[in-house]
XYZ file of C-alpha atoms in Angstrom:
571
model
C -110.048 -98.001 195.669
C -107.820 -99.370 197.858
C -105.088 -96.948 196.765
C -107.036 -94.041 197.646
C -107.938 -95.503 201.288
C -104.066 -96.149 201.609
C -103.507 -92.625 200.563
C -106.218 -91.077 203.162
C -104.526 -93.123 206.098
C -100.783 -92.023 205.375
C -99.190 -90.202 208.053
C -100.639 -87.003 208.801
C -97.873 -85.510 211.295
C -98.537 -81.871 213.218
C -95.425 -80.245 212.036
C -96.157 -76.628 213.643
C -97.602 -77.045 216.975
C -100.513 -75.285 218.221
C -100.944 -71.699 218.926
C -103.938 -69.799 220.409
C -105.167 -66.480 218.507
C -107.741 -64.107 219.335
C -108.190 -65.343 222.938
C -111.331 -63.728 223.894
C -114.044 -64.260 226.919
C -115.959 -66.687 224.683
C -113.767 -67.974 221.849
C -110.331 -68.647 220.706
C -108.816 -69.449 217.449
C -106.761 -72.669 217.441
C -103.676 -72.387 214.652
C -101.635 -75.560 213.699
C -99.870 -76.957 210.634
C -99.868 -80.931 209.005
C -97.461 -82.090 206.840
C -100.357 -82.950 204.292
C -103.776 -82.024 203.699
C -106.146 -83.119 206.412
C -109.110 -82.637 208.443
C -108.417 -83.053 212.159
C -110.798 -82.864 214.898
C -110.144 -81.233 218.039
C -111.429 -82.462 221.248
C -112.368 -79.969 224.236
C -113.332 -79.935 227.804
C -112.993 -78.546 231.147
C -110.555 -81.434 232.380
C -108.075 -83.293 230.411
C -110.153 -86.892 231.302
C -113.325 -85.236 229.850
C -112.851 -83.937 226.646
C -116.772 -84.105 225.927
C -117.112 -81.852 223.122
C -115.772 -82.468 219.578
C -115.171 -79.881 216.682
C -114.794 -81.381 213.180
C -113.006 -79.731 210.602
C -114.844 -79.756 207.218
C -111.826 -78.666 204.861
C -108.814 -80.495 203.998
C -105.850 -78.269 204.333
C -102.408 -78.327 205.664
C -102.622 -74.576 207.357
C -105.433 -75.134 210.184
C -107.550 -72.400 211.756
C -110.131 -73.784 213.744
C -112.491 -71.128 215.729
C -113.612 -72.694 219.138
C -116.767 -70.860 220.606
C -119.578 -71.011 223.011
C -117.103 -70.860 225.895
C -117.303 -69.363 229.440
C -115.362 -66.346 230.609
C -112.341 -66.661 232.898
C -112.334 -70.502 232.445
C -109.673 -73.134 231.702
C -110.389 -75.609 228.798
C -108.117 -78.660 227.862
C -108.029 -79.827 223.919
C -106.400 -82.314 221.899
C -105.672 -82.814 218.242
C -106.628 -85.868 216.422
C -105.589 -86.604 212.962
C -106.145 -90.387 211.655
C -102.675 -90.856 212.482
C -101.631 -88.985 215.325
C -103.126 -87.287 218.560
C -101.548 -84.347 220.205
C -102.749 -83.226 223.743
C -102.173 -83.924 227.485
C -102.993 -82.169 230.824
C -100.406 -79.464 229.144
C -102.606 -78.546 226.598
C -105.093 -75.976 227.808
C -106.063 -72.396 227.396
C -107.587 -70.010 229.836
C -110.542 -67.803 228.372
C -110.175 -63.950 229.109
C -111.916 -62.422 231.921
C -115.040 -60.239 231.087
C -114.071 -56.732 230.259
C -113.245 -54.555 233.410
C -112.880 -57.686 235.440
C -110.504 -56.796 238.453
C -109.155 -60.437 238.481
C -105.618 -61.392 237.997
C -103.889 -61.466 234.590
C -100.422 -61.726 233.496
C -98.604 -61.475 230.486
C -94.939 -62.662 228.877
C -93.107 -60.354 226.328
C -90.117 -60.619 224.214
C -88.492 -58.589 221.734
C -85.817 -58.879 218.755
C -85.347 -63.191 219.281
C -82.615 -63.650 217.104
C -82.085 -66.879 216.801
C -79.538 -69.154 218.881
C -78.663 -70.163 222.164
C -79.400 -67.007 223.896
C -82.898 -66.789 222.722
C -83.384 -70.239 224.063
C -81.757 -69.337 227.195
C -84.259 -66.546 227.378
C -87.163 -68.748 227.095
C -85.672 -71.128 229.792
C -85.207 -68.031 232.345
C -89.020 -66.981 232.004
C -89.856 -70.981 232.457
C -87.620 -71.075 235.511
C -89.134 -68.029 237.117
C -92.738 -68.592 236.292
C -92.840 -72.472 237.380
C -96.535 -73.837 237.041
C -98.332 -70.342 237.015
C -100.597 -69.971 233.944
C -99.543 -66.910 231.992
C -102.772 -65.554 229.945
C -101.235 -63.698 227.170
C -97.464 -63.692 225.151
C -96.815 -60.334 223.811
C -94.004 -59.487 221.246
C -92.154 -56.295 220.348
C -91.328 -56.769 217.146
C -88.617 -58.671 215.230
C -90.022 -61.883 215.867
C -87.641 -63.488 213.306
C -84.316 -62.565 211.407
C -82.287 -64.178 208.701
C -85.183 -63.003 206.011
C -88.382 -63.149 207.652
C -89.267 -66.185 205.518
C -91.915 -69.006 206.421
C -88.807 -71.470 207.083
C -87.404 -68.805 209.521
C -90.819 -68.576 211.568
C -90.916 -72.067 211.604
C -87.647 -72.710 212.904
C -86.751 -69.632 214.624
C -89.968 -68.938 216.235
C -92.504 -71.706 216.314
C -90.271 -74.529 216.879
C -88.720 -72.768 219.599
C -91.307 -71.373 221.772
C -93.765 -74.556 221.287
C -91.210 -76.123 223.261
C -92.748 -75.270 226.789
C -96.194 -73.597 227.770
C -96.245 -70.247 225.743
C -97.730 -70.947 222.493
C -99.982 -73.644 223.602
C -101.434 -72.252 226.445
C -101.479 -68.219 226.206
C -103.138 -65.790 223.767
C -100.501 -64.562 221.409
C -100.600 -60.845 220.194
C -97.376 -60.055 218.334
C -96.503 -56.839 216.853
C -94.349 -56.372 213.763
C -90.356 -55.337 213.534
C -88.286 -54.316 210.775
C -86.789 -57.601 210.406
C -90.352 -59.262 209.890
C -90.326 -57.357 206.664
C -86.924 -58.431 205.454
C -86.545 -58.803 201.852
C -90.224 -58.692 201.300
C -92.308 -55.503 200.678
C -92.650 -52.879 203.306
C -96.510 -52.472 203.005
C -98.632 -53.659 205.849
C -100.793 -56.069 205.553
C -99.082 -57.648 202.474
C -100.867 -61.049 202.098
C -97.345 -62.497 200.905
C -95.367 -61.678 203.985
C -95.051 -64.545 206.312
C -95.699 -62.565 209.605
C -99.173 -61.569 208.074
C -99.851 -65.391 206.889
C -98.810 -66.868 210.298
C -101.050 -64.398 212.535
C -104.760 -63.802 213.093
C -105.265 -60.398 214.910
C -108.315 -58.322 216.254
C -108.755 -56.208 213.245
C -112.385 -55.691 213.446
C -112.675 -54.702 216.967
C -113.427 -58.388 217.697
C -112.270 -57.783 221.272
C -113.403 -54.276 222.096
C -111.282 -51.425 220.741
C -111.857 -49.343 217.426
C -111.434 -51.473 214.461
C -108.327 -50.904 212.578
C -108.932 -53.106 209.388
C -105.257 -53.996 209.765
C -103.245 -56.707 211.162
C -100.265 -54.373 211.519
C -101.790 -52.194 214.256
C -104.703 -53.001 216.358
C -106.381 -52.964 219.927
C -108.190 -55.214 222.151
C -109.280 -55.516 225.963
C -108.318 -58.275 228.492
C -109.692 -57.866 231.621
C -109.285 -54.453 232.835
C -106.371 -53.550 230.784
C -106.760 -51.942 227.091
C -103.850 -53.206 224.721
C -102.889 -51.194 221.714
C -100.156 -52.580 219.166
C -98.615 -50.491 216.733
C -96.508 -50.683 213.481
C -93.463 -48.188 213.626
C -92.178 -49.209 210.566
C -94.073 -50.168 207.465
C -96.056 -48.087 205.149
C -99.811 -48.110 205.453
C -102.460 -48.077 202.902
C -102.268 -44.314 202.856
C -98.625 -44.643 201.792
C -97.557 -43.111 205.314
C -95.432 -44.588 208.095
C -96.149 -43.717 211.613
C -93.457 -41.513 212.064
C -94.278 -39.354 208.818
C -97.014 -37.572 210.724
C -100.422 -37.325 209.885
C -101.712 -40.675 208.919
C -104.430 -43.120 209.276
C -102.514 -45.109 211.696
C -102.237 -41.985 213.820
C -105.720 -41.095 213.335
C -106.988 -44.613 214.791
C -104.598 -44.472 217.741
C -106.175 -41.252 218.891
C -109.744 -42.335 218.336
C -108.989 -45.663 220.198
C -107.287 -44.107 223.215
C -110.130 -41.349 223.345
C -112.879 -44.208 223.482
C -111.013 -46.193 225.992
C -112.227 -46.405 229.355
C -110.451 -49.402 230.807
C -108.416 -49.002 234.099
C -104.963 -49.884 232.548
C -103.591 -48.781 229.191
C -100.600 -50.399 227.601
C -99.109 -49.616 224.276
C -96.809 -52.063 222.533
C -94.648 -51.747 219.307
C -91.084 -52.277 217.734
C -89.139 -48.935 217.599
C -88.461 -47.053 221.047
C -88.817 -43.018 221.533
C -86.242 -43.377 224.194
C -82.989 -45.323 223.972
C -79.101 -45.092 223.845
C -78.551 -48.799 223.437
C -77.799 -50.487 220.137
C -79.506 -47.170 218.537
C -79.891 -43.901 219.083
C -83.206 -42.217 219.622
C -81.522 -38.487 219.172
C -80.117 -39.270 215.874
C -82.407 -38.209 213.059
C -80.846 -41.077 210.996
C -80.057 -43.604 213.810
C -79.708 -46.710 211.222
C -78.107 -45.106 208.460
C -74.668 -46.649 208.849
C -76.648 -49.963 209.026
C -78.921 -50.024 206.225
C -81.023 -47.018 204.394
C -83.874 -49.494 204.169
C -84.036 -49.156 208.105
C -83.373 -45.260 208.029
C -86.056 -44.440 211.009
C -86.090 -41.140 212.498
C -86.901 -41.954 216.073
C -86.951 -38.281 217.018
C -89.990 -38.080 214.748
C -91.771 -40.918 216.821
C -91.075 -39.339 220.084
C -92.350 -36.038 218.620
C -95.322 -37.375 217.479
C -96.391 -40.130 220.038
C -95.050 -38.902 223.555
C -97.671 -35.995 223.390
C -100.635 -38.475 222.634
C -99.437 -40.924 225.560
C -99.039 -37.855 227.927
C -102.994 -36.819 226.884
C -104.548 -40.132 227.412
C -102.659 -41.192 230.377
C -101.058 -44.152 228.969
C -99.128 -46.180 232.059
C -96.674 -48.393 230.083
C -94.962 -48.194 226.387
C -93.286 -51.365 225.922
C -90.812 -51.513 222.695
C -87.889 -53.419 221.519
C -85.305 -52.845 218.462
C -82.400 -51.512 220.602
C -80.836 -54.676 221.852
C -80.764 -53.574 225.488
C -82.910 -53.184 228.478
C -84.084 -50.117 229.756
C -86.751 -48.619 231.758
C -87.767 -45.137 232.702
C -89.613 -44.016 235.869
C -92.894 -42.278 234.849
C -91.944 -39.727 232.063
C -94.074 -36.682 231.080
C -93.851 -33.881 228.937
C -90.196 -34.909 227.386
C -89.930 -34.965 223.570
C -86.454 -33.582 223.767
C -83.078 -35.013 223.440
C -81.399 -36.999 226.321
C -79.495 -33.860 227.563
C -82.660 -31.940 228.061
C -84.064 -34.507 230.173
C -84.577 -33.142 233.684
C -85.901 -35.151 236.097
C -87.564 -32.235 238.409
C -89.613 -31.613 235.193
C -90.304 -34.920 233.544
C -90.603 -37.185 236.439
C -93.722 -36.998 238.412
C -92.506 -39.527 240.781
C -88.805 -39.617 242.161
C -89.150 -43.274 243.541
C -87.680 -46.065 241.855
C -90.866 -48.293 242.184
C -88.888 -50.989 243.162
C -90.601 -51.668 246.031
C -88.152 -53.954 247.459
C -87.336 -51.942 250.886
C -84.597 -50.022 249.370
C -84.496 -46.184 250.042
C -86.855 -44.599 247.856
C -88.179 -47.360 246.469
C -91.794 -47.147 247.082
C -94.637 -47.974 244.266
C -95.766 -45.604 241.834
C -99.171 -44.175 243.113
C -101.221 -43.312 239.746
C -104.744 -41.879 239.466
C -107.058 -41.001 236.613
C -107.262 -37.520 237.730
C -103.677 -36.196 237.592
C -100.752 -36.501 234.925
C -99.081 -39.436 236.285
C -96.572 -39.790 233.532
C -95.912 -43.059 231.188
C -93.118 -45.890 232.049
C -90.956 -46.643 228.761
C -89.391 -50.057 228.438
C -86.974 -51.020 225.870
C -86.951 -55.033 225.752
C -84.990 -55.689 223.186
C -83.073 -58.631 224.321
C -84.996 -61.498 223.418
C -82.264 -63.129 221.267
C -79.187 -61.592 222.795
C -77.646 -57.888 223.339
C -75.431 -55.478 221.287
C -72.588 -53.012 222.433
C -74.366 -49.871 223.719
C -73.692 -46.355 222.286
C -70.903 -44.267 224.250
C -73.250 -42.284 225.907
C -75.307 -44.962 227.389
C -77.615 -45.126 229.338
C -80.199 -42.684 228.139
C -80.617 -39.843 231.014
C -84.428 -40.611 231.148
C -83.915 -44.126 231.665
C -83.721 -45.298 235.414
C -82.331 -48.729 235.037
C -80.283 -49.691 232.145
C -78.537 -53.102 231.301
C -76.586 -53.924 227.956
C -74.787 -57.105 229.266
C -77.677 -59.607 229.823
C -80.609 -60.888 227.594
C -84.144 -61.776 229.228
C -87.471 -60.855 228.871
C -90.376 -59.029 230.641
C -93.112 -60.282 232.625
C -96.342 -58.513 234.148
C -99.076 -59.163 236.524
C -102.195 -57.180 237.117
C -104.931 -57.551 239.781
C -107.237 -54.812 239.993
C -105.637 -51.640 240.763
C -102.046 -53.328 241.270
C -99.481 -53.543 238.491
C -96.043 -55.746 239.067
C -93.442 -55.517 236.099
C -90.171 -57.447 236.021
C -87.243 -57.998 233.793
C -86.073 -61.693 233.928
C -82.668 -62.812 233.032
C -81.681 -66.198 231.562
C -81.595 -67.936 235.050
C -85.061 -66.565 235.879
C -83.642 -63.945 238.513
C -85.269 -60.383 238.660
C -82.487 -57.695 237.699
C -85.513 -55.201 237.531
C -88.875 -54.396 238.690
C -91.527 -51.885 239.246
C -94.900 -51.779 240.950
C -97.777 -49.119 240.332
C -100.879 -48.744 242.274
C -103.758 -46.995 240.964
C -106.682 -45.127 242.521
C -105.585 -46.473 245.804
C -107.178 -43.772 247.657
C -105.256 -44.574 251.081
C -106.843 -43.357 254.210
C -104.194 -42.136 256.672
C -106.950 -42.096 259.393
C -110.354 -43.817 259.671
C -112.377 -43.096 262.450
C -115.164 -45.941 263.546
C -117.551 -46.042 266.226
C -118.773 -49.309 267.678
C -121.143 -50.184 270.653
C -119.498 -51.853 273.770
C -119.164 -55.698 273.181
C -119.246 -55.530 269.267
C -116.720 -56.400 266.444
C -115.448 -53.913 263.944
C -113.905 -55.397 260.795
C -110.510 -53.182 259.692
C -109.649 -53.439 255.740
C -106.146 -52.412 254.168
C -106.695 -50.592 251.059
C -103.913 -52.065 249.090
C -103.214 -55.553 247.538
C -100.139 -56.853 248.963
C -98.692 -57.925 252.272
C -99.834 -56.555 255.710
C -98.385 -55.577 258.878
C -101.037 -54.778 261.804
C -99.964 -53.258 265.272
C -101.913 -56.508 266.542
C -99.189 -58.653 265.074
C -101.662 -59.898 262.492
C -100.724 -60.178 258.498
C -104.048 -60.592 256.693
C -105.756 -57.717 254.541
C -108.758 -57.818 257.185
C -108.866 -58.094 260.630
C -111.403 -58.084 263.467
C -111.279 -56.410 266.428
C -113.191 -56.270 269.691
C -112.140 -53.480 271.866
C -113.478 -52.892 275.101
C -112.533 -49.221 275.180
C -111.691 -46.683 272.526
C -108.382 -47.826 270.648
C -106.331 -47.157 267.837
C -104.903 -49.807 265.127
C -102.087 -49.491 262.657
C -101.436 -51.594 259.369
C -98.685 -51.015 256.773
C -96.745 -52.896 254.317
C -93.404 -54.464 255.139
C -91.349 -51.396 253.304
C -93.232 -49.008 255.234
C -94.712 -47.133 251.981
C -98.184 -47.507 252.487
C -99.797 -46.632 256.420
C -103.288 -46.513 257.458
C -104.706 -46.056 260.799
C -108.088 -46.859 262.307
C -109.551 -45.128 265.718
C -111.905 -47.037 267.042
C -114.537 -45.127 269.596
C -116.395 -47.648 271.830
C -119.603 -46.524 272.935
C -120.007 -47.263 276.610
C -122.216 -50.320 277.649
C -125.635 -49.765 279.016
C -127.330 -51.404 282.000
C -129.270 -50.924 285.013
C -128.931 -49.191 288.363
C -128.828 -51.857 291.346
C -128.074 -51.616 294.720
C -124.804 -50.216 295.522
C -123.571 -53.246 297.648
C -122.364 -55.168 294.623
C -119.309 -57.920 295.061
C -116.758 -57.864 292.481
C -113.421 -59.890 291.750
C -112.702 -57.486 289.086
C -114.179 -54.018 288.079
C -113.870 -51.388 285.227
C -115.020 -48.091 285.334
C -116.099 -45.984 282.078
C -117.612 -42.587 281.558
C -120.749 -42.550 279.466
C -118.356 -41.716 276.320
C -116.750 -45.163 276.731
C -113.371 -43.810 278.199
C -111.537 -45.785 280.756
C -111.776 -44.337 284.584
C -110.496 -46.688 286.732
C -109.810 -50.680 287.064
C -109.691 -52.813 289.837
C -108.218 -56.149 289.528
C -108.646 -57.835 292.635
C -111.668 -58.421 294.890
C -113.576 -55.769 296.323
C -117.057 -54.201 296.854
C -119.260 -51.390 294.871
C -120.175 -49.092 297.809
C -120.583 -45.655 299.117
C -116.617 -45.554 299.774
C -115.644 -46.363 296.099
C -118.388 -44.341 295.003
C -117.115 -41.160 296.968
C -113.890 -41.254 295.209
C -115.590 -40.564 291.786
C -116.647 -36.956 290.631
C -120.400 -36.769 290.387
C -121.903 -37.810 286.631
C -122.578 -40.991 285.277
C -120.723 -44.194 284.710
C -120.681 -47.577 283.324
C -119.373 -50.355 285.736
C -118.456 -53.588 284.506
C -118.676 -55.970 287.094
C -116.890 -59.517 286.968
C -118.084 -61.566 289.984
C -117.552 -65.516 290.306
C -116.805 -65.697 286.550
C -120.245 -63.798 285.718
C -120.352 -60.716 283.984
C -122.537 -57.750 284.800
C -122.874 -54.131 283.237
C -124.199 -51.256 285.512
C -124.982 -47.711 284.676
C -124.433 -45.842 287.891
C -125.670 -42.214 288.311
C -123.577 -40.062 291.212
């Protein structure tokens, strides 16, 4: 009996730190690993000092997948993992549930791809942490090749989990990976093979748990988060129908079309591994771009472009995020281009000519998308999470506005309501490329308002960002109280967005009195509120003063001995 008790109390160490799966509006799954079979408890609460809910694990195991439900949307929860011999959790162990579907509140995600192990991988993560500071990141999205070196479980442990659990991303942010060719290394090339460590280590929304059309596959899936619809594809392996995504008609391609058809979210982001456009370490124009490396990875990227781009165009996908090519590349919005790099024509294929950087440089205003026009899709290749490779001789791709083959880093996005801001971060946390999109902005070049004399008007700029008013105010909304009809203008600091407000002031009403009225100051309006005359020194309303006016109706604003009186005078 004593020996059994001692066995139960032997060290039960957490060897793989916690990571969050299926992080939705009202639930999440907390995954972690212990060195021996155990039944840890999870303590959870809305402050680190008040973990007032306990979730007890009933099954003794090393692989822990604990569901936490009955949560409130868009709310922060702190947690602690407790084994008989260890307690893991402090004020940095928390997550935030998703906003309700369609919510306009601000969300953010970080993305890495091709995380080849080594110092450059660590540096990319450090650059992100330097940039983000104490801000919370809602989601962590990968674009494949999460590990190399054989894609074994030990590779995932050493080169993925031990890297990213050192900091906030895994223990705080909901993780949604995509699978790359190296995640299938030395294993079968079949999607959802339960023997492949990638599918063992992640729990993904296959049954529409977070909205979207059920895929019944962890290789490809979709989910909603706030007002964004995310779609993950598998661009490499064979599906249950023995087809790859680039082969032509397939179950995955059919699912993609159905999912996009059903999507009604404000923003749509698709992420996967192989890029439709690249001239980095791989060539999207070559029919057999990987043939010189290994026939196993002989992927005709041309086919991906031919099959996927028309679908992305039709359903107005906003961003396609990929990796594989070990460079960073970013297009302007692209539309209708399925040919090779030399067939790209910006006049035909770029609906917007701006760089989108929104930094005050010439031609850098944000992209303005709306739901009625063909806006184009921005394509990003983010294959530098673990280093770079020498690009091809004809680098960069002609469709790519910004390309960088010398710096590794990561990709970061913030979305709030109808504003989308994306940045490429280097290992120092510096922003090397960025772009901004506004969707359905509905700018009003001229807004006409009418108010009564003595009333105020609230003027509201239409965009999220910064504001310079003609009144020198800098808030999004200002309150004005004009005594005469006036115009006000607001712009962003870059002068890309400008709105004008014309405020007409109805004339004040009063009663006609004796026309022998002293004043210290007198302002005369016509009945339409237009200023006719001003007297800024003492005088008297009398016949001589009235004789200078044309026949008609007038409003006199009289100030005498610091008292104001408004009179209606008919001449």
